[in-house]
Amino acid sequence: MAIIMAILSGAAGVYTELIIKARPQRNINVQNFYLYTFGILFNLFIIFVHDYHDIADKGYFHGYSIITVAMILNHGLSGISVSLVMKFADNIAKVYATSVAMLLTALVSIAFFNFQLTLPFVLGTSVVSIAIYLHYQSKGSK
């Protein structure tokens, strides 16, 4: 399943990059609309199938707190930033940016939440760091 997930994730990243770069003159917001339309339709279908009665009785925003709204805004802004990276860079840069963001999140978590590093995490971040270095080192030598 992990191999299938990796293949699907890579294919989705390449396809997303293709969609975004197919028409570079198109506004990024219009491209995001096209990219996320499937997700919106799929989620509306799932909401209708599973939660229709709860939403009809209590309303769509029942149970939302300020943290819920903050998380929604955070994910929305993350999606927009990923779209901008994909439009002006490439899929590999997006993957590297995500890896660096995880590394920075771990460092902040050590400082604020007493996060303990594990050997697999250190090995994984070391591999990512070396990969980033080698990737950009090879680009600089051309």
C-alpha angles and dihedrals in degrees: 000000000000091000091048090048091050092049093048092046092051092046091049091051093050092045091049090051090049092052093047096045097041090084109021092175091063116102114259091233091056090049091050089051091055092045096048099040091089091051092049093050093045092049093047089053092051092046090050093049099043109023107026096114094046091049092046091051103038105019131251096277097047110136096016114142131187088265091054091052091046091052092049091051091046093053092045092052090045090055092051092048091050089051091052092049091049092048097049101027130018144265093271091054088051092052091048091047090052091050093049090048090054090050092050090046089054091051092050089046090054090054099042108023104031092245112184119219116230128204094249090052093049091047092047094049090046091054091048092048092050091047091052091048094048093045095053093037089058091048091052094053094058 
